[in-house]
PDB file of C-alpha atoms in Angstrom:
ATOM      1  CA  MET A 288      68.503 -33.540 -13.482  1.00 45.00           C
ATOM      2  CA  SER A 289      66.826 -35.961 -10.719  1.00 48.00           C
ATOM      3  CA  ASN A 290      68.585 -39.031  -9.449  1.00 48.00           C
ATOM      4  CA  ILE A 291      65.952 -41.719 -10.451  1.00 49.00           C
ATOM      5  CA  GLY A 292      68.259 -44.577 -11.472  1.00 50.00           C
ATOM      6  CA  LEU A 293      68.450 -43.544 -15.236  1.00 54.00           C
ATOM      7  CA  GLY A 294      71.297 -42.023 -17.373  1.00 58.00           C
ATOM      8  CA  ASP A 295      71.297 -38.726 -18.622  1.00 67.00           C
ATOM      9  CA  GLY A 296      70.246 -39.817 -22.103  1.00 75.00           C
ATOM     10  CA  SER A 297      67.469 -41.440 -20.798  1.00 83.00           C
ATOM     11  CA  GLN A 298      66.225 -38.624 -18.297  1.00 82.00           C
ATOM     12  CA  THR A 299      66.488 -36.221 -21.435  1.00 85.00           C
ATOM     13  CA  VAL A 300      64.594 -38.431 -23.886  1.00 89.00           C
ATOM     14  CA  SER A 301      61.793 -39.097 -21.089  1.00 89.00           C
ATOM     15  CA  LEU A 302      61.568 -34.963 -20.333  1.00 90.00           C
ATOM     16  CA  VAL A 303      61.001 -34.361 -24.213  1.00 92.00           C
ATOM     17  CA  VAL A 304      58.652 -37.060 -24.671  1.00 93.00           C
ATOM     18  CA  LEU A 305      56.850 -36.155 -21.545  1.00 93.00           C
ATOM     19  CA  ALA A 306      56.881 -32.439 -22.447  1.00 93.00           C
ATOM     20  CA  ALA A 307      55.667 -33.054 -25.963  1.00 94.00           C
ATOM     21  CA  MET A 308      52.763 -35.118 -24.720  1.00 94.00           C
ATOM     22  CA  LEU A 309      51.981 -32.685 -22.017  1.00 93.00           C
ATOM     23  CA  THR A 310      51.812 -29.926 -24.501  1.00 92.00           C
ATOM     24  CA  ALA A 311      49.898 -31.728 -27.436  1.00 93.00           C
ATOM     25  CA  SER A 312      47.191 -33.159 -24.843  1.00 93.00           C
ATOM     26  CA  ALA A 313      46.802 -29.703 -23.150  1.00 92.00           C
ATOM     27  CA  MET A 314      46.449 -27.924 -26.760  1.00 90.00           C
ATOM     28  CA  GLY A 315      43.790 -30.635 -27.657  1.00 90.00           C
ATOM     29  CA  VAL A 316      41.828 -30.262 -24.563  1.00 89.00           C
ATOM     30  CA  VAL A 317      41.465 -26.463 -25.240  1.00 85.00           C
ATOM     31  CA  LEU A 318      40.985 -26.504 -29.213  1.00 85.00           C
ATOM     32  CA  LEU A 319      38.831 -29.598 -29.490  1.00 85.00           C
ATOM     33  CA  GLN A 320      35.263 -29.048 -29.672  1.00 79.00           C
ATOM     34  CA  ASN A 321      34.112 -32.341 -28.808  1.00 80.00           C
ATOM     35  CA  VAL A 322      34.189 -32.402 -24.967  1.00 81.00           C
ATOM     36  CA  VAL A 323      34.356 -36.624 -24.730  1.00 82.00           C
ATOM     37  CA  TYR A 324      37.611 -36.389 -26.690  1.00 86.00           C
ATOM     38  CA  ALA A 325      38.962 -33.098 -24.526  1.00 86.00           C
ATOM     39  CA  ALA A 326      38.173 -35.096 -21.299  1.00 85.00           C
ATOM     40  CA  PHE A 327      40.063 -38.022 -22.526  1.00 88.00           C
ATOM     41  CA  LEU A 328      43.284 -35.767 -23.379  1.00 90.00           C
ATOM     42  CA  LEU A 329      42.911 -34.302 -20.020  1.00 89.00           C
ATOM     43  CA  GLY A 330      43.578 -37.302 -18.471  1.00 89.00           C
ATOM     44  CA  ALA A 331      46.513 -37.834 -20.518  1.00 91.00           C
ATOM     45  CA  THR A 332      47.795 -34.279 -19.354  1.00 93.00           C
ATOM     46  CA  PHE A 333      47.224 -35.612 -16.136  1.00 91.00           C
ATOM     47  CA  ILE A 334      49.395 -38.753 -16.547  1.00 92.00           C
ATOM     48  CA  SER A 335      52.347 -36.583 -18.386  1.00 94.00           C
ATOM     49  CA  VAL A 336      52.135 -34.284 -15.176  1.00 93.00           C
ATOM     50  CA  ALA A 337      52.711 -37.460 -12.955  1.00 92.00           C
ATOM     51  CA  GLY A 338      55.618 -38.414 -15.513  1.00 92.00           C
ATOM     52  CA  LEU A 339      57.054 -34.918 -14.872  1.00 92.00           C
ATOM     53  CA  TYR A 340      56.666 -35.890 -10.964  1.00 90.00           C
ATOM     54  CA  LEU A 341      58.668 -38.901 -11.303  1.00 88.00           C
ATOM     55  CA  LEU A 342      61.727 -37.433 -12.942  1.00 87.00           C
ATOM     56  CA  LEU A 343      61.499 -35.131  -9.961  1.00 83.00           C
ATOM     57  CA  ASN A 344      61.874 -37.941  -7.346  1.00 81.00           C
ATOM     58  CA  ALA A 345      58.399 -36.848  -6.121  1.00 82.00           C
ATOM     59  CA  ASP A 346      56.603 -40.340  -6.244  1.00 83.00           C
ATOM     60  CA  PHE A 347      54.142 -39.678  -3.933  1.00 85.00           C
ATOM     61  CA  VAL A 348      52.790 -36.649  -5.906  1.00 87.00           C
ATOM     62  CA  ALA A 349      53.099 -38.652  -9.041  1.00 89.00           C
ATOM     63  CA  ALA A 350      51.027 -41.357  -7.422  1.00 87.00           C
ATOM     64  CA  ALA A 351      48.323 -38.909  -6.007  1.00 86.00           C
ATOM     65  CA  GLN A 352      48.327 -37.120  -9.420  1.00 88.00           C
ATOM     66  CA  VAL A 353      47.208 -40.574 -11.145  1.00 88.00           C
ATOM     67  CA  LEU A 354      44.805 -41.896  -8.447  1.00 86.00           C
ATOM     68  CA  ILE A 355      43.159 -38.582  -7.515  1.00 84.00           C
ATOM     69  CA  TYR A 356      43.003 -36.597 -11.135  1.00 85.00           C
ATOM     70  CA  VAL A 357      42.808 -39.303 -13.663  1.00 83.00           C
ATOM     71  CA  GLY A 358      41.284 -42.015 -11.194  1.00 81.00           C
ATOM     72  CA  ALA A 359      38.730 -39.481  -9.535  1.00 79.00           C
ATOM     73  CA  VAL A 360      38.337 -36.167 -11.178  1.00 79.00           C
ATOM     74  CA  ASN A 361      38.673 -36.976 -14.709  1.00 80.00           C
ATOM     75  CA  ILE A 362      36.465 -40.168 -14.436  1.00 79.00           C
ATOM     76  CA  LEU A 363      33.841 -37.864 -12.843  1.00 78.00           C
ATOM     77  CA  ILE A 364      33.996 -35.475 -15.600  1.00 80.00           C
ATOM     78  CA  LEU A 365      33.531 -38.350 -18.310  1.00 76.00           C
ATOM     79  CA  PHE A 366      30.398 -39.756 -16.282  1.00 76.00           C
ATOM     80  CA  ALA A 367      28.975 -36.218 -15.998  1.00 75.00           C
ATOM     81  CA  ILE A 368      29.270 -35.609 -20.020  1.00 74.00           C
ATOM     82  CA  MET A 369      28.072 -39.150 -20.627  1.00 72.00           C
ATOM     83  CA  LEU A 370      25.307 -39.007 -18.582  1.00 70.00           C
ATOM     84  CA  VAL A 371      23.947 -35.336 -19.125  1.00 69.00           C
ATOM     85  CA  ASN A 372      24.663 -36.437 -22.995  1.00 63.00           C
ATOM     86  CA  LYS A 373      23.200 -32.898 -24.318  1.00 62.00           C
ATOM     87  CA  ARG A 374      23.821 -32.094 -27.809  1.00 61.00           C
ATOM     88  CA  GLN A 375      23.647 -28.468 -28.276  1.00 61.00           C
ATOM     89  CA  ASP A 376      25.195 -26.280 -31.499  1.00 60.00           C
ATOM     90  CA  TYR A 377      27.603 -23.648 -30.364  1.00 61.00           C
ATOM     91  CA  GLN A 378      26.009 -20.086 -30.910  1.00 69.00           C
ATOM     92  CA  ASP A 379      28.336 -17.467 -32.299  1.00 72.00           C
ATOM     93  CA  VAL A 380      29.908 -15.289 -29.443  1.00 71.00           C
ATOM     94  CA  LYS A 381      29.639 -11.468 -29.771  1.00 78.00           C
ATOM     95  CA  TYR A 382      33.148  -9.906 -30.809  1.00 76.00           C
ATOM     96  CA  GLY A 383      34.308 -13.877 -30.702  1.00 74.00           C
ATOM     97  CA  ALA A 384      37.346 -12.990 -33.316  1.00 82.00           C
ATOM     98  CA  LEU A 385      38.302 -10.212 -31.212  1.00 86.00           C
ATOM     99  CA  ARG A 386      38.228 -12.076 -28.199  1.00 84.00           C
ATOM    100  CA  SER A 387      40.324 -14.992 -29.607  1.00 83.00           C
ATOM    101  CA  VAL A 388      42.957 -12.478 -30.799  1.00 89.00           C
ATOM    102  CA  VAL A 389      43.151 -10.984 -27.236  1.00 91.00           C
ATOM    103  CA  THR A 390      43.401 -14.600 -25.685  1.00 88.00           C
ATOM    104  CA  GLY A 391      46.284 -15.242 -28.254  1.00 87.00           C
ATOM    105  CA  VAL A 392      48.134 -12.163 -27.301  1.00 93.00           C
ATOM    106  CA  VAL A 393      47.945 -13.049 -23.718  1.00 94.00           C
ATOM    107  CA  CYS A 394      49.185 -16.404 -23.865  1.00 89.00           C
ATOM    108  CA  LEU A 395      51.968 -15.448 -26.237  1.00 93.00           C
ATOM    109  CA  GLY A 396      53.027 -12.754 -23.644  1.00 95.00           C
ATOM    110  CA  LEU A 397      52.695 -15.283 -20.600  1.00 94.00           C
ATOM    111  CA  PHE A 398      54.784 -17.671 -22.807  1.00 91.00           C
ATOM    112  CA  GLY A 399      57.259 -15.270 -23.774  1.00 94.00           C
ATOM    113  CA  LEU A 400      57.566 -14.034 -19.751  1.00 95.00           C
ATOM    114  CA  LEU A 401      58.087 -17.858 -18.787  1.00 93.00           C
ATOM    115  CA  GLY A 402      60.595 -18.265 -21.302  1.00 92.00           C
ATOM    116  CA  ALA A 403      62.376 -15.295 -20.469  1.00 94.00           C
ATOM    117  CA  THR A 404      62.333 -16.509 -16.638  1.00 93.00           C
ATOM    118  CA  VAL A 405      63.699 -19.935 -17.508  1.00 89.00           C
ATOM    119  CA  ILE A 406      66.463 -18.373 -19.667  1.00 92.00           C
ATOM    120  CA  SER A 407      67.489 -15.690 -17.309  1.00 92.00           C
ATOM    121  CA  THR A 408      67.571 -17.729 -13.920  1.00 88.00           C
ATOM    122  CA  ASN A 409      70.577 -19.088 -12.649  1.00 86.00           C
ATOM    123  CA  TRP A 410      69.610 -22.502 -11.891  1.00 80.00           C
ATOM    124  CA  ALA A 411      71.353 -24.737  -9.306  1.00 76.00           C
ATOM    125  CA  VAL A 412      72.251 -27.703 -11.143  1.00 72.00           C
ATOM    126  CA  THR A 413      74.808 -29.720  -9.749  1.00 69.00           C
ATOM    127  CA  PRO A 414      76.548 -32.698 -11.449  1.00 67.00           C
ATOM    128  CA  THR A 415      76.116 -35.302  -8.756  1.00 65.00           C
ATOM    129  CA  ILE A 416      72.670 -35.598  -6.487  1.00 60.00           C
ATOM    130  CA  ALA A 417      72.397 -37.423  -3.595  1.00 63.00           C
ATOM    131  CA  LYS A 418      69.830 -40.209  -3.579  1.00 68.00           C
ATOM    132  CA  LEU A 419      66.754 -39.064  -1.668  1.00 67.00           C
ATOM    133  CA  PRO A 420      64.690 -41.753   0.492  1.00 69.00           C
ATOM    134  CA  SER A 421      61.300 -42.434  -0.791  1.00 72.00           C
ATOM    135  CA  THR A 422      58.631 -39.557   0.096  1.00 76.00           C
ATOM    136  CA  MET A 423      56.035 -42.130   0.561  1.00 78.00           C
ATOM    137  CA  VAL A 424      57.552 -43.059   3.745  1.00 80.00           C
ATOM    138  CA  VAL A 425      58.568 -39.961   5.121  1.00 81.00           C
ATOM    139  CA  ILE A 426      54.669 -38.768   4.640  1.00 81.00           C
ATOM    140  CA  GLY A 427      53.608 -41.951   5.976  1.00 81.00           C
ATOM    141  CA  GLN A 428      55.623 -41.414   9.036  1.00 84.00           C
ATOM    142  CA  HIS A 429      54.354 -37.993   9.391  1.00 84.00           C
ATOM    143  CA  PHE A 430      50.523 -38.877   8.768  1.00 81.00           C
ATOM    144  CA  PHE A 431      50.648 -41.453  11.549  1.00 84.00           C
ATOM    145  CA  SER A 432      52.638 -39.564  13.953  1.00 86.00           C
ATOM    146  CA  ASP A 433      52.550 -35.834  13.811  1.00 87.00           C
ATOM    147  CA  TYR A 434      49.579 -35.204  11.915  1.00 87.00           C
ATOM    148  CA  LEU A 435      47.425 -38.278  12.958  1.00 87.00           C
ATOM    149  CA  LEU A 436      44.544 -36.128  14.407  1.00 89.00           C
ATOM    150  CA  PRO A 437      43.878 -34.063  11.230  1.00 86.00           C
ATOM    151  CA  PHE A 438      44.438 -36.928   9.160  1.00 83.00           C
ATOM    152  CA  GLU A 439      41.505 -39.034  10.930  1.00 88.00           C
ATOM    153  CA  LEU A 440      39.496 -35.592  11.184  1.00 90.00           C
ATOM    154  CA  ALA A 441      39.863 -35.297   7.452  1.00 86.00           C
ATOM    155  CA  SER A 442      38.650 -38.991   6.954  1.00 85.00           C
ATOM    156  CA  ILE A 443      35.630 -38.322   8.988  1.00 91.00           C
ATOM    157  CA  LEU A 444      34.507 -35.553   7.209  1.00 89.00           C
ATOM    158  CA  LEU A 445      34.768 -37.136   4.097  1.00 83.00           C
ATOM    159  CA  LEU A 446      32.783 -40.058   5.127  1.00 88.00           C
ATOM    160  CA  VAL A 447      29.928 -37.459   6.610  1.00 89.00           C
ATOM    161  CA  SER A 448      30.212 -35.867   3.011  1.00 84.00           C
ATOM    162  CA  LEU A 449      29.597 -39.289   1.619  1.00 81.00           C
ATOM    163  CA  ILE A 450      26.734 -40.140   3.776  1.00 86.00           C
ATOM    164  CA  GLY A 451      25.052 -36.843   3.109  1.00 81.00           C
ATOM    165  CA  ALA A 452      25.495 -37.142  -0.783  1.00 75.00           C
ATOM    166  CA  ILE A 453      23.778 -40.779  -0.396  1.00 78.00           C
ATOM    167  CA  VAL A 454      20.703 -39.361   1.485  1.00 78.00           C
ATOM    168  CA  LEU A 455      20.280 -36.511  -0.606  1.00 73.00           C
ATOM    169  CA  ALA A 456      20.512 -38.530  -3.956  1.00 66.00           C
ATOM    170  CA  ARG A 457      18.238 -41.224  -2.084  1.00 67.00           C
ATOM    171  CA  ARG A 458      14.878 -41.813  -4.069  1.00 57.00           C
ATOM    172  CA  GLU A 459      11.546 -43.266  -2.579  1.00 55.00           C
ATOM    173  CA  LEU A 460      10.291 -45.409  -5.111  1.00 51.00           C
ATOM    174  CA  VAL A 461       6.560 -46.136  -5.503  1.00 49.00           C
ATOM    175  CA  PRO A 462       5.939 -49.439  -3.704  1.00 50.00           C
ATOM    176  CA  ASP A 463       2.303 -49.486  -5.053  1.00 51.00           C
ATOM    177  CA  VAL A 464       1.245 -51.631  -8.278  1.00 49.00           C
ATOM    178  CA  VAL A 465       1.203 -49.965 -11.205  1.00 49.00           C
ATOM    179  CA  LYS A 466      -0.965 -51.146 -14.100  1.00 48.00           C
ATOM    180  CA  VAL A 467       0.584 -51.986 -17.559  1.00 47.00           C
ATOM    181  CA  GLY A 468      -0.211 -49.093 -19.797  1.00 50.00           C
ATOM    182  CA  GLN A 469      -0.050 -46.380 -17.187  1.00 50.00           C
ATOM    183  CA  VAL A 470       3.728 -45.911 -17.520  1.00 48.00           C
ATOM    184  CA  ASP A 471       5.477 -45.041 -20.711  1.00 50.00           C
ATOM    185  CA  GLU A 472       7.556 -47.971 -21.728  1.00 49.00           C
ATOM    186  CA  ASP A 473      10.050 -45.342 -23.523  1.00 48.00           C
ATOM    187  CA  SER A 474      10.273 -43.179 -20.531  1.00 48.00           C
ATOM    188  CA  LEU A 475      13.511 -43.434 -18.394  1.00 47.00           C
ATOM    189  CA  GLU A 476      12.360 -41.649 -15.337  1.00 51.00           C
ATOM    190  CA  LEU A 477      12.005 -43.196 -11.963  1.00 48.00           C
ATOM    191  CA  LEU A 478       8.663 -43.675 -10.294  1.00 51.00           C
ATOM    192  CA  GLU A 479       8.754 -41.981  -7.053  1.00 51.00           C
ATOM    193  CA  LYS A 480       6.422 -40.266  -4.385  1.00 51.00           C
ATOM    194  CA  PRO A 481       6.083 -36.592  -3.973  1.00 52.00           C
ATOM    195  CA  LYS A 482       7.723 -35.611  -0.618  1.00 51.00           C
ATOM    196  CA  GLU A 483       4.160 -34.543   0.635  1.00 52.00           C
ATOM    197  CA  GLN A 484       2.828 -38.237   0.317  1.00 53.00           C
ATOM    198  CA  LEU A 485       6.405 -39.340   2.004  1.00 49.00           C
ATOM    199  CA  VAL A 486       5.705 -37.173   4.936  1.00 51.00           C
ATOM    200  CA  ALA A 487       1.941 -37.899   5.317  1.00 55.00           C
ATOM    201  CA  SER A 488       2.541 -41.977   4.919  1.00 56.00           C
ATOM    202  CA  LYS A 489       5.368 -41.844   7.634  1.00 54.00           C
TER     203      LYS A 489
END
């Protein structure tokens, strides 16, 4: 067990609750047919993993798990699902039942292998664990001393990628006055000029 200022009983209860939440949400992501619910459960899975990182004294990894996976990746998945909003019935897959059986057997085999590994491994558990300094302080010191140049290069690369995405997604709207009746009021498409006309006008 890790030393996070909690008693042994509190650590055990927290571990059991987080493991149960992680297992239930992960099963929901796999089994639910509604992609919106699956995306929300994916966020719960990421939060459960962040809680497990906290129990291991990995505070920086837990914060990165919440900020990057829950705050960025999962939100992007939800936006993509809601913006596309394409409702289509699932079609029957050929040999679908056989594939499900094979998948179940493989998953049970992996679960048994992991369980046997956990039971047979002699884990180095000590009754007392020395209190470790915050990983955020150590990583911050390395970022701004030993790895300052790669850190700044990565920041510049991300900024260039962001600017490139904005340029590619930018639309040239039609500046001309459009008469009423020429555009369908129910249409959600943005008016834009073809690229040939834009090049000619410039």
